[in-house]
Structures are given as C-alpha cells and as structure tokens.
Amino acid sequence: MKRTLFIALLFTVVAGFVFADTQVGIVLPTKDEPRWIQDQTRFLDALKSAGFSAKVLFSQGDSAKEKANVEALISEKIKVLIICPQDGTAAAAAADLAHKAGVKVISYDRLIRDTTSVDYYVTFDSFMVGKAWGDYLNSKVPAGSKGNNLYLYAGAASDNNAFIFFEGAWSALQPKIADGTYIVRNSDKAVALKNKAKLTRDEEAQIIGQVTTNWNFNDAKNKAEANLTAAPKEAKGTVYICAPNDGTARAIADAFAADKDVKTYYITGQDAEIASIQYIIDGKQSMTVLKDVRTLVNDAINAAVAYMKGQTPPVTSYYNNGKKDVPAKPTAIVTVTKDNVKKEIVDSGYWPADKFTGLK
Ligand code: BGC
C-alpha cells in the first residue's frame, strides 16, 4: 500500500514536472542567423530570474512551423505569447489562434501585420536604424561633391521592419539623391522616385523588390555580384553601400572588396554581430547599429509579467499594422564605428574583449 502510494506520488511529481504548464511561449524566426541566437541567449539569461516558466521555440524560416509552434504552446496553456514573426503577414493566423485561446500576443522586434490580434509591440526604433545608415554614409561624402556611387540593399519584403529601415534610410539619403550628390547605381525604381521625400508603402515595395537580400547571406552576395557585373567602371571607384544588417553587409562587403575597380567602400549594417564587430575593427565594415537585445528581452518579459498580473505594459508610441495601431515601446539604438567600438561594445559589457583581435 505504502509502496503503491509512493509510486503514485512519484509519478504525479514527475508528470507534474514534465507536463507543467508553460506560462510564456517565445517563438523566434530562425537559429540560422546570429541575431536570433543573441535573443535566445539573452532570453535564457533573463528568464533565470523572471519568476515564471517559459519556453523558446524556433520557426526555422517556415511560417507553417511557426504556426505549429504556437499551437503547441497554446496546448501547454500559455498565458502570453512573445513572437517574432518569420513573415509578418503569414503570422497573423497564428496570432489569431492565440488570441482566440485567450493568450496575450506580444509582437517581438518584427510587427505582425493585418490582424487585430496583437496586443503589444516591443521593438527598437527601426526608423532610426535606417536613418543612422543614411546619416553615416552622408557623413563620408566629400562636401559639395556630386555623382557619388550609391548602392542600396534591403531586408526581406515579408518583414515589416525592412520597410521601416528603408523609410529611415530614405529620409536621410533622398535629399542627396535628388540634388545629385549620389547616383543610385542598382535600382532604377529608386532613381525614378528620387524626387519624392515620402514614399508610399507600395513605392517602397517597388524599390525593395529590386534590392532585397531576403535577409539571406547568399542572396546578398549574388545580388552584389550581379550589380557589380552590370556596373560600368565609373559606377565603382569609391562606393557608398546601404546594407541592411550585419550578415548581409559582410557578404556584400566581400563582393565589393573582391572587385578590382572598387577602390574604397563605405558600408552599413546592424545587430553588432561578433563577426561584424571584428570586420569593423579590421576596417572591412564601416559601421553597425547596436540594438541592445538585453533591453528588448527585458521589455518583453516586463510586458508579459504585466499581462499575467492583469495590468498593461507602458506605451510610448503606436505602430500601424494595417488593421490596428499597436501600442509599443520602441528602444533607442546606437551607431557603432571603429571610433567607439571599444566603448559601446566591450566596455558596455555587450561582448567580452576576448571575442576580438586587434581591439585598441
Ligand atoms: C531585425 C534585424 C535582423 C533582420 C534579419 C530584422 O527584423 O530587426 O535585427 O538582422 O530581421 O533577421
């Protein structure tokens, strides 16, 4: 009797442990990009002291897998879903499912579009990311010079951020495209729209369609090589390259560096990936944008806690997703170049010094 009771008790405890409800589900787009491994690592760190049970799942670039992840989490009775969509529009169906199950939905870094089932958006100030690229390139153009070679690249059209980054970049670059400071060398749509300060989403989509990297290293490399093959010699020499993130920036930078007619290039990025910080130290990438993932993770966790307590998280602005003005709290970004890399990346504790060589 005693023994049976003991076994029954043990079973309950083990089962309780194995099948315990997960309170917060976190779904990230892919393990194949260092950016999202950064987020996973920072989440796992922060969750140690968060005081609730959570689980991180990856969608591996597949919206069907993303939806299956969300369904699995709903069946584990999550209260809050923190999700960075692979494809902003496709993820609406998963958000709707969660909402129907009474789950609060927090869009993480990327906005889920065309649904009212998004409660909150934690994000960086993506407009300022793009503007930082444009400001940086502008700062490298000799004053009063004309006809400087500009190459534009963008993220995936399925990612709402790609549009916001582009909008920010355009806000800084367009006046200097319009006045002839730059000639855009790889997008005739951008050339055709050069006198429009504010583009419609459709116009942005036309340009992004020509210069997209799909956030993919190989696509970025192939596109840069194709652009260089098509470009005449006078479109090379000194070039200004607006690259949308660190992974694609390294691929594009390598392609430009390999072209004998390219003498000097300036290239942007974002994410402060370790490999790109090394590229910056080595003079192979000009800048990156530090988006401190620790802040984003904390904002997401605090929002989840607020919802579980029946409260609402802090709101400082709204982002329209096509169906709703989603309450949000965008976080500031930092431009990192060779000049401040030690201060912003190492001294700040973002990455340890032993990840890099040649850091002064
Ligand atoms: C993120 C970037 C990231 C890119 C590619 C964007 O939505 O904001 O940090 O580099 O996706 O994954």
mmCIF file of N, CA, C and O in Angstrom, residues 18-110:
data_model
loop_
_atom_site.group_PDB
_atom_site.id
_atom_site.type_symbol
_atom_site.label_atom_id
_atom_site.label_comp_id
_atom_site.label_asym_id
_atom_site.label_seq_id
_atom_site.Cartn_x
_atom_site.Cartn_y
_atom_site.Cartn_z
ATOM 1 N N VAL A 18 7.213 17.192 -15.866
ATOM 2 C CA VAL A 18 7.343 17.060 -17.312
ATOM 3 C C VAL A 18 6.233 17.824 -18.046
ATOM 4 O O VAL A 18 6.474 18.517 -19.024
ATOM 5 N N PHE A 19 5.022 17.709 -17.531
ATOM 6 C CA PHE A 19 3.886 18.290 -18.250
ATOM 7 C C PHE A 19 3.434 19.636 -17.666
ATOM 8 O O PHE A 19 2.356 20.103 -17.965
ATOM 9 N N ALA A 20 4.315 20.241 -16.841
ATOM 10 C CA ALA A 20 3.905 21.501 -16.206
ATOM 11 C C ALA A 20 3.512 22.515 -17.276
ATOM 12 O O ALA A 20 4.103 22.555 -18.348
ATOM 13 N N ASP A 21 2.515 23.312 -16.981
ATOM 14 C CA ASP A 21 2.102 24.337 -17.929
ATOM 15 C C ASP A 21 3.247 25.313 -18.157
ATOM 16 O O ASP A 21 3.964 25.669 -17.232
ATOM 17 N N THR A 22 3.379 25.734 -19.394
ATOM 18 C CA THR A 22 4.326 26.809 -19.691
ATOM 19 C C THR A 22 3.516 28.090 -19.641
ATOM 20 O O THR A 22 2.450 28.178 -20.239
ATOM 21 N N GLN A 23 4.029 29.094 -18.919
ATOM 22 C CA GLN A 23 3.239 30.330 -18.796
ATOM 23 C C GLN A 23 3.473 31.287 -19.965
ATOM 24 O O GLN A 23 2.566 31.970 -20.404
ATOM 25 N N VAL A 24 4.723 31.308 -20.425
ATOM 26 C CA VAL A 24 5.042 32.233 -21.518
ATOM 27 C C VAL A 24 5.739 31.473 -22.639
ATOM 28 O O VAL A 24 6.730 30.773 -22.407
ATOM 29 N N GLY A 25 5.229 31.610 -23.843
ATOM 30 C CA GLY A 25 5.849 30.971 -25.006
ATOM 31 C C GLY A 25 6.586 32.017 -25.825
ATOM 32 O O GLY A 25 6.060 33.115 -26.047
ATOM 33 N N ILE A 26 7.794 31.662 -26.235
ATOM 34 C CA ILE A 26 8.609 32.601 -27.014
ATOM 35 C C ILE A 26 8.938 31.924 -28.343
ATOM 36 O O ILE A 26 9.480 30.816 -28.362
ATOM 37 N N VAL A 27 8.586 32.573 -29.434
ATOM 38 C CA VAL A 27 8.822 31.975 -30.759
ATOM 39 C C VAL A 27 9.712 32.919 -31.565
ATOM 40 O O VAL A 27 9.362 34.072 -31.803
ATOM 41 N N LEU A 28 10.874 32.399 -31.964
ATOM 42 C CA LEU A 28 11.851 33.202 -32.719
ATOM 43 C C LEU A 28 11.989 32.653 -34.138
ATOM 44 O O LEU A 28 11.759 31.459 -34.365
ATOM 45 N N PRO A 29 12.380 33.512 -35.108
ATOM 46 C CA PRO A 29 12.301 33.104 -36.522
ATOM 47 C C PRO A 29 13.257 32.007 -36.983
ATOM 48 O O PRO A 29 12.849 31.131 -37.729
ATOM 49 N N THR A 30 14.532 32.076 -36.578
ATOM 50 C CA THR A 30 15.458 31.049 -37.081
ATOM 51 C C THR A 30 16.719 30.984 -36.242
ATOM 52 O O THR A 30 17.168 32.003 -35.693
ATOM 53 N N LYS A 31 17.257 29.783 -36.164
ATOM 54 C CA LYS A 31 18.539 29.593 -35.466
ATOM 55 C C LYS A 31 19.702 29.886 -36.397
ATOM 56 O O LYS A 31 20.847 29.875 -35.976
ATOM 57 N N ASP A 32 19.409 30.086 -37.682
ATOM 58 C CA ASP A 32 20.477 30.187 -38.667
ATOM 59 C C ASP A 32 21.087 31.582 -38.781
ATOM 60 O O ASP A 32 21.973 31.798 -39.591
ATOM 61 N N GLU A 33 20.569 32.539 -38.018
ATOM 62 C CA GLU A 33 21.162 33.878 -38.034
ATOM 63 C C GLU A 33 21.596 34.219 -36.616
ATOM 64 O O GLU A 33 20.809 34.074 -35.682
ATOM 65 N N PRO A 34 22.840 34.707 -36.469
ATOM 66 C CA PRO A 34 23.358 35.028 -35.131
ATOM 67 C C PRO A 34 22.441 35.983 -34.351
ATOM 68 O O PRO A 34 22.369 35.916 -33.132
ATOM 69 N N ARG A 35 21.746 36.865 -35.067
ATOM 70 C CA ARG A 35 20.876 37.817 -34.372
ATOM 71 C C ARG A 35 19.900 37.100 -33.427
ATOM 72 O O ARG A 35 19.704 37.501 -32.288
ATOM 73 N N TRP A 36 19.280 36.023 -33.921
ATOM 74 C CA TRP A 36 18.218 35.385 -33.129
ATOM 75 C C TRP A 36 18.789 34.448 -32.075
ATOM 76 O O TRP A 36 18.121 34.129 -31.093
ATOM 77 N N ILE A 37 20.032 34.016 -32.272
ATOM 78 C CA ILE A 37 20.726 33.281 -31.210
ATOM 79 C C ILE A 37 21.053 34.255 -30.069
ATOM 80 O O ILE A 37 20.959 33.902 -28.892
ATOM 81 N N GLN A 38 21.392 35.494 -30.458
ATOM 82 C CA GLN A 38 21.582 36.537 -29.430
ATOM 83 C C GLN A 38 20.321 36.642 -28.572
ATOM 84 O O GLN A 38 20.376 36.662 -27.348
ATOM 85 N N ASP A 39 19.180 36.704 -29.233
ATOM 86 C CA ASP A 39 17.916 36.872 -28.494
ATOM 87 C C ASP A 39 17.642 35.670 -27.605
ATOM 88 O O ASP A 39 17.228 35.806 -26.452
ATOM 89 N N GLN A 40 17.868 34.467 -28.150
ATOM 90 C CA GLN A 40 17.642 33.256 -27.349
ATOM 91 C C GLN A 40 18.526 33.280 -26.092
ATOM 92 O O GLN A 40 18.046 33.051 -24.979
ATOM 93 N N THR A 41 19.820 33.582 -26.295
ATOM 94 C CA THR A 41 20.760 33.586 -25.166
ATOM 95 C C THR A 41 20.340 34.612 -24.126
ATOM 96 O O THR A 41 20.321 34.320 -22.925
ATOM 97 N N ARG A 42 19.988 35.809 -24.604
ATOM 98 C CA ARG A 42 19.613 36.865 -23.658
ATOM 99 C C ARG A 42 18.295 36.515 -22.956
ATOM 100 O O ARG A 42 18.102 36.830 -21.792
ATOM 101 N N PHE A 43 17.381 35.854 -23.655
ATOM 102 C CA PHE A 43 16.131 35.406 -23.014
ATOM 103 C C PHE A 43 16.444 34.381 -21.924
ATOM 104 O O PHE A 43 15.955 34.492 -20.797
ATOM 105 N N LEU A 44 17.267 33.383 -22.264
ATOM 106 C CA LEU A 44 17.541 32.328 -21.291
ATOM 107 C C LEU A 44 18.215 32.908 -20.050
ATOM 108 O O LEU A 44 17.904 32.508 -18.924
ATOM 109 N N ASP A 45 19.098 33.898 -20.242
ATOM 110 C CA ASP A 45 19.722 34.588 -19.100
ATOM 111 C C ASP A 45 18.673 35.262 -18.235
ATOM 112 O O ASP A 45 18.631 35.077 -17.027
ATOM 113 N N ALA A 46 17.839 36.058 -18.889
ATOM 114 C CA ALA A 46 16.870 36.878 -18.151
ATOM 115 C C ALA A 46 15.789 36.008 -17.500
ATOM 116 O O ALA A 46 15.269 36.342 -16.436
ATOM 117 N N LEU A 47 15.482 34.865 -18.130
ATOM 118 C CA LEU A 47 14.392 34.029 -17.610
ATOM 119 C C LEU A 47 14.764 33.351 -16.295
ATOM 120 O O LEU A 47 13.880 32.966 -15.523
ATOM 121 N N LYS A 48 16.072 33.248 -16.037
ATOM 122 C CA LYS A 48 16.511 32.599 -14.783
ATOM 123 C C LYS A 48 15.895 33.270 -13.570
ATOM 124 O O LYS A 48 15.601 32.619 -12.581
ATOM 125 N N SER A 49 15.723 34.590 -13.661
ATOM 126 C CA SER A 49 15.172 35.297 -12.506
ATOM 127 C C SER A 49 13.799 35.905 -12.795
ATOM 128 O O SER A 49 13.335 36.772 -12.069
ATOM 129 N N ALA A 50 13.152 35.450 -13.860
ATOM 130 C CA ALA A 50 11.885 36.091 -14.253
ATOM 131 C C ALA A 50 10.709 35.649 -13.371
ATOM 132 O O ALA A 50 9.701 36.342 -13.278
ATOM 133 N N GLY A 51 10.819 34.476 -12.752
ATOM 134 C CA GLY A 51 9.755 34.026 -11.852
ATOM 135 C C GLY A 51 8.560 33.407 -12.549
ATOM 136 O O GLY A 51 7.473 33.314 -11.976
ATOM 137 N N PHE A 52 8.716 32.986 -13.788
ATOM 138 C CA PHE A 52 7.643 32.225 -14.434
ATOM 139 C C PHE A 52 8.271 31.201 -15.369
ATOM 140 O O PHE A 52 9.463 31.278 -15.698
ATOM 141 N N SER A 53 7.465 30.228 -15.786
ATOM 142 C CA SER A 53 8.004 29.193 -16.673
ATOM 143 C C SER A 53 7.846 29.627 -18.123
ATOM 144 O O SER A 53 6.820 30.211 -18.495
ATOM 145 N N ALA A 54 8.862 29.365 -18.917
ATOM 146 C CA ALA A 54 8.834 29.816 -20.317
ATOM 147 C C ALA A 54 9.567 28.825 -21.195
ATOM 148 O O ALA A 54 10.332 27.987 -20.713
ATOM 149 N N LYS A 55 9.316 28.947 -22.459
ATOM 150 C CA LYS A 55 9.940 28.038 -23.421
ATOM 151 C C LYS A 55 10.242 28.826 -24.699
ATOM 152 O O LYS A 55 9.428 29.637 -25.127
ATOM 153 N N VAL A 56 11.425 28.600 -25.280
ATOM 154 C CA VAL A 56 11.785 29.271 -26.541
ATOM 155 C C VAL A 56 11.739 28.245 -27.682
ATOM 156 O O VAL A 56 12.372 27.194 -27.592
ATOM 157 N N LEU A 57 10.995 28.546 -28.726
ATOM 158 C CA LEU A 57 10.941 27.667 -29.905
ATOM 159 C C LEU A 57 11.371 28.458 -31.139
ATOM 160 O O LEU A 57 11.160 29.667 -31.212
ATOM 161 N N PHE A 58 11.925 27.766 -32.110
ATOM 162 C CA PHE A 58 12.362 28.416 -33.356
ATOM 163 C C PHE A 58 11.510 27.945 -34.536
ATOM 164 O O PHE A 58 11.124 26.780 -34.608
ATOM 165 N N SER A 59 11.276 28.854 -35.477
ATOM 166 C CA SER A 59 10.424 28.513 -36.625
ATOM 167 C C SER A 59 11.218 28.130 -37.871
ATOM 168 O O SER A 59 10.639 27.723 -38.877
ATOM 169 N N GLN A 60 12.522 28.278 -37.811
ATOM 170 C CA GLN A 60 13.407 27.891 -38.917
ATOM 171 C C GLN A 60 12.948 28.423 -40.287
ATOM 172 O O GLN A 60 12.932 27.691 -41.278
ATOM 173 N N GLY A 61 12.575 29.687 -40.294
ATOM 174 C CA GLY A 61 12.226 30.339 -41.551
ATOM 175 C C GLY A 61 10.969 29.810 -42.204
ATOM 176 O O GLY A 61 10.768 29.990 -43.407
ATOM 177 N N ASP A 62 10.098 29.168 -41.435
ATOM 178 C CA ASP A 62 8.950 28.470 -42.017
ATOM 179 C C ASP A 62 7.672 28.863 -41.251
ATOM 180 O O ASP A 62 7.526 28.535 -40.073
ATOM 181 N N SER A 63 6.772 29.563 -41.942
ATOM 182 C CA SER A 63 5.554 30.046 -41.268
ATOM 183 C C SER A 63 4.668 28.898 -40.783
ATOM 184 O O SER A 63 3.950 29.035 -39.787
ATOM 185 N N ALA A 64 4.712 27.745 -41.485
ATOM 186 C CA ALA A 64 3.898 26.590 -41.052
ATOM 187 C C ALA A 64 4.440 26.043 -39.733
ATOM 188 O O ALA A 64 3.684 25.719 -38.811
ATOM 189 N N LYS A 65 5.752 25.997 -39.652
ATOM 190 C CA LYS A 65 6.381 25.527 -38.402
ATOM 191 C C LYS A 65 6.094 26.518 -37.281
ATOM 192 O O LYS A 65 5.849 26.132 -36.134
ATOM 193 N N GLU A 66 6.105 27.794 -37.627
ATOM 194 C CA GLU A 66 5.806 28.839 -36.638
ATOM 195 C C GLU A 66 4.401 28.642 -36.059
ATOM 196 O O GLU A 66 4.190 28.692 -34.858
ATOM 197 N N LYS A 67 3.458 28.366 -36.947
ATOM 198 C CA LYS A 67 2.073 28.171 -36.503
ATOM 199 C C LYS A 67 1.973 26.915 -35.633
ATOM 200 O O LYS A 67 1.295 26.903 -34.600
ATOM 201 N N ALA A 68 2.668 25.861 -36.048
ATOM 202 C CA ALA A 68 2.668 24.622 -35.256
ATOM 203 C C ALA A 68 3.274 24.884 -33.873
ATOM 204 O O ALA A 68 2.777 24.364 -32.862
ATOM 205 N N ASN A 69 4.317 25.700 -33.819
ATOM 206 C CA ASN A 69 4.925 26.062 -32.523
ATOM 207 C C ASN A 69 3.899 26.770 -31.638
ATOM 208 O O ASN A 69 3.789 26.480 -30.451
ATOM 209 N N VAL A 70 3.172 27.697 -32.244
ATOM 210 C CA VAL A 70 2.179 28.454 -31.471
ATOM 211 C C VAL A 70 1.082 27.510 -30.975
ATOM 212 O O VAL A 70 0.665 27.569 -29.814
ATOM 213 N N GLU A 71 0.638 26.596 -31.847
ATOM 214 C CA GLU A 71 -0.398 25.628 -31.433
ATOM 215 C C GLU A 71 0.097 24.776 -30.264
ATOM 216 O O GLU A 71 -0.645 24.529 -29.305
ATOM 217 N N ALA A 72 1.345 24.326 -30.350
ATOM 218 C CA ALA A 72 1.906 23.501 -29.270
ATOM 219 C C ALA A 72 1.923 24.284 -27.962
ATOM 220 O O ALA A 72 1.569 23.763 -26.902
ATOM 221 N N LEU A 73 2.300 25.552 -28.045
ATOM 222 C CA LEU A 73 2.367 26.378 -26.834
ATOM 223 C C LEU A 73 0.969 26.636 -26.266
ATOM 224 O O LEU A 73 0.773 26.633 -25.055
ATOM 225 N N ILE A 74 0.001 26.834 -27.154
ATOM 226 C CA ILE A 74 -1.379 27.041 -26.681
ATOM 227 C C ILE A 74 -1.839 25.792 -25.926
ATOM 228 O O ILE A 74 -2.465 25.876 -24.872
ATOM 229 N N SER A 75 -1.478 24.611 -26.450
ATOM 230 C CA SER A 75 -1.906 23.379 -25.778
ATOM 231 C C SER A 75 -1.186 23.201 -24.436
ATOM 232 O O SER A 75 -1.643 22.464 -23.579
ATOM 233 N N GLU A 76 -0.076 23.909 -24.263
ATOM 234 C CA GLU A 76 0.596 23.895 -22.950
ATOM 235 C C GLU A 76 0.061 24.990 -22.036
ATOM 236 O O GLU A 76 0.615 25.273 -20.984
ATOM 237 N N LYS A 77 -1.004 25.641 -22.501
ATOM 238 C CA LYS A 77 -1.756 26.620 -21.701
ATOM 239 C C LYS A 77 -0.985 27.902 -21.392
ATOM 240 O O LYS A 77 -1.090 28.467 -20.294
ATOM 241 N N ILE A 78 -0.192 28.365 -22.355
ATOM 242 C CA ILE A 78 0.497 29.637 -22.120
ATOM 243 C C ILE A 78 -0.509 30.766 -21.905
ATOM 244 O O ILE A 78 -1.625 30.728 -22.419
ATOM 245 N N LYS A 79 -0.048 31.767 -21.159
ATOM 246 C CA LYS A 79 -0.880 32.960 -20.921
ATOM 247 C C LYS A 79 -0.455 34.082 -21.871
ATOM 248 O O LYS A 79 -1.241 34.939 -22.231
ATOM 249 N N VAL A 80 0.850 34.083 -22.199
ATOM 250 C CA VAL A 80 1.396 35.151 -23.051
ATOM 251 C C VAL A 80 2.276 34.526 -24.132
ATOM 252 O O VAL A 80 3.064 33.615 -23.851
ATOM 253 N N LEU A 81 2.128 35.038 -25.343
ATOM 254 C CA LEU A 81 2.971 34.615 -26.461
ATOM 255 C C LEU A 81 3.845 35.803 -26.877
ATOM 256 O O LEU A 81 3.328 36.875 -27.168
ATOM 257 N N ILE A 82 5.149 35.560 -26.885
ATOM 258 C CA ILE A 82 6.093 36.571 -27.379
ATOM 259 C C ILE A 82 6.609 36.036 -28.707
ATOM 260 O O ILE A 82 7.266 34.998 -28.738
ATOM 261 N N ILE A 83 6.268 36.709 -29.802
ATOM 262 C CA ILE A 83 6.583 36.097 -31.099
ATOM 263 C C ILE A 83 7.214 37.082 -32.067
ATOM 264 O O ILE A 83 6.698 38.180 -32.280
ATOM 265 N N CYS A 84 8.328 36.664 -32.634
ATOM 266 C CA CYS A 84 8.968 37.429 -33.702
ATOM 267 C C CYS A 84 8.646 36.708 -35.000
ATOM 268 O O CYS A 84 9.159 35.612 -35.249
ATOM 269 N N PRO A 85 7.762 37.280 -35.824
ATOM 270 C CA PRO A 85 7.274 36.533 -36.983
ATOM 271 C C PRO A 85 8.332 36.336 -38.061
ATOM 272 O O PRO A 85 9.112 37.239 -38.337
ATOM 273 N N GLN A 86 8.305 35.173 -38.652
ATOM 274 C CA GLN A 86 9.111 34.898 -39.829
ATOM 275 C C GLN A 86 8.611 35.773 -40.981
ATOM 276 O O GLN A 86 9.371 36.480 -41.616
ATOM 277 N N ASP A 87 7.325 35.726 -41.193
ATOM 278 C CA ASP A 87 6.665 36.516 -42.235
ATOM 279 C C ASP A 87 5.536 37.274 -41.532
ATOM 280 O O ASP A 87 4.635 36.655 -40.968
ATOM 281 N N GLY A 88 5.616 38.605 -41.568
ATOM 282 C CA GLY A 88 4.714 39.431 -40.772
ATOM 283 C C GLY A 88 3.244 39.207 -41.058
ATOM 284 O O GLY A 88 2.414 39.241 -40.145
ATOM 285 N N THR A 89 2.913 38.954 -42.319
ATOM 286 C CA THR A 89 1.506 38.777 -42.687
ATOM 287 C C THR A 89 1.042 37.349 -42.419
ATOM 288 O O THR A 89 -0.051 37.132 -41.885
ATOM 289 N N ALA A 90 1.896 36.393 -42.753
ATOM 290 C CA ALA A 90 1.524 34.986 -42.545
ATOM 291 C C ALA A 90 1.293 34.685 -41.063
ATOM 292 O O ALA A 90 0.471 33.838 -40.708
ATOM 293 N N ALA A 91 2.011 35.401 -40.194
ATOM 294 C CA ALA A 91 1.910 35.126 -38.753
ATOM 295 C C ALA A 91 0.583 35.578 -38.152
ATOM 296 O O ALA A 91 0.267 35.228 -37.010
ATOM 297 N N ALA A 92 -0.209 36.328 -38.922
ATOM 298 C CA ALA A 92 -1.498 36.793 -38.401
ATOM 299 C C ALA A 92 -2.372 35.610 -37.976
ATOM 300 O O ALA A 92 -3.055 35.666 -36.946
ATOM 301 N N ALA A 93 -2.323 34.533 -38.745
ATOM 302 C CA ALA A 93 -3.160 33.361 -38.434
ATOM 303 C C ALA A 93 -2.777 32.768 -37.079
ATOM 304 O O ALA A 93 -3.652 32.385 -36.284
ATOM 305 N N ALA A 94 -1.477 32.707 -36.805
ATOM 306 C CA ALA A 94 -1.008 32.162 -35.521
ATOM 307 C C ALA A 94 -1.423 33.088 -34.377
ATOM 308 O O ALA A 94 -1.873 32.631 -33.315
ATOM 309 N N ALA A 95 -1.305 34.405 -34.608
ATOM 310 C CA ALA A 95 -1.712 35.373 -33.582
ATOM 311 C C ALA A 95 -3.205 35.252 -33.301
ATOM 312 O O ALA A 95 -3.639 35.301 -32.143
ATOM 313 N N ASP A 96 -3.995 35.060 -34.371
ATOM 314 C CA ASP A 96 -5.450 34.923 -34.199
ATOM 315 C C ASP A 96 -5.782 33.687 -33.344
ATOM 316 O O ASP A 96 -6.645 33.740 -32.469
ATOM 317 N N LEU A 97 -5.090 32.586 -33.619
ATOM 318 C CA LEU A 97 -5.311 31.355 -32.842
ATOM 319 C C LEU A 97 -5.034 31.599 -31.360
ATOM 320 O O LEU A 97 -5.816 31.192 -30.489
ATOM 321 N N ALA A 98 -3.898 32.253 -31.107
ATOM 322 C CA ALA A 98 -3.517 32.514 -29.716
ATOM 323 C C ALA A 98 -4.559 33.396 -29.041
ATOM 324 O O ALA A 98 -5.006 33.113 -27.922
ATOM 325 N N HIS A 99 -4.965 34.432 -29.754
ATOM 326 C CA HIS A 99 -5.942 35.355 -29.178
ATOM 327 C C HIS A 99 -7.250 34.658 -28.851
ATOM 328 O O HIS A 99 -7.849 34.896 -27.808
ATOM 329 N N LYS A 100 -7.673 33.793 -29.769
ATOM 330 C CA LYS A 100 -8.923 33.026 -29.543
ATOM 331 C C LYS A 100 -8.820 32.179 -28.289
ATOM 332 O O LYS A 100 -9.803 31.938 -27.612
ATOM 333 N N ALA A 101 -7.604 31.714 -27.996
ATOM 334 C CA ALA A 101 -7.391 30.882 -26.807
ATOM 335 C C ALA A 101 -7.173 31.734 -25.550
ATOM 336 O O ALA A 101 -6.810 31.215 -24.499
ATOM 337 N N GLY A 102 -7.352 33.056 -25.680
ATOM 338 C CA GLY A 102 -7.226 33.935 -24.516
ATOM 339 C C GLY A 102 -5.793 34.302 -24.174
ATOM 340 O O GLY A 102 -5.503 34.784 -23.078
ATOM 341 N N VAL A 103 -4.898 34.066 -25.113
ATOM 342 C CA VAL A 103 -3.475 34.350 -24.882
ATOM 343 C C VAL A 103 -3.161 35.788 -25.323
ATOM 344 O O VAL A 103 -3.609 36.211 -26.389
ATOM 345 N N LYS A 104 -2.408 36.527 -24.509
ATOM 346 C CA LYS A 104 -1.961 37.871 -24.907
ATOM 347 C C LYS A 104 -0.824 37.724 -25.906
ATOM 348 O O LYS A 104 0.077 36.889 -25.716
ATOM 349 N N VAL A 105 -0.852 38.517 -26.950
ATOM 350 C CA VAL A 105 0.152 38.383 -28.012
ATOM 351 C C VAL A 105 1.060 39.619 -28.040
ATOM 352 O O VAL A 105 0.596 40.746 -28.237
ATOM 353 N N ILE A 106 2.359 39.363 -27.830
ATOM 354 C CA ILE A 106 3.358 40.427 -27.912
ATOM 355 C C ILE A 106 4.193 40.197 -29.164
ATOM 356 O O ILE A 106 4.837 39.161 -29.306
ATOM 357 N N SER A 107 4.139 41.145 -30.087
ATOM 358 C CA SER A 107 4.961 41.055 -31.293
ATOM 359 C C SER A 107 6.356 41.518 -30.895
ATOM 360 O O SER A 107 6.508 42.585 -30.300
ATOM 361 N N TYR A 108 7.343 40.716 -31.229
ATOM 362 C CA TYR A 108 8.702 40.943 -30.742
ATOM 363 C C TYR A 108 9.632 41.320 -31.895
ATOM 364 O O TYR A 108 9.814 40.532 -32.820
ATOM 365 N N ASP A 109 10.172 42.507 -31.868
ATOM 366 C CA ASP A 109 11.104 43.046 -32.874
ATOM 367 C C ASP A 109 10.445 43.291 -34.238
ATOM 368 O O ASP A 109 10.579 44.359 -34.802
ATOM 369 N N ARG A 110 9.769 42.286 -34.775
ATOM 370 C CA ARG A 110 9.065 42.456 -36.048
ATOM 371 C C ARG A 110 7.564 42.496 -35.776
ATOM 372 O O ARG A 110 7.065 41.705 -34.971
#
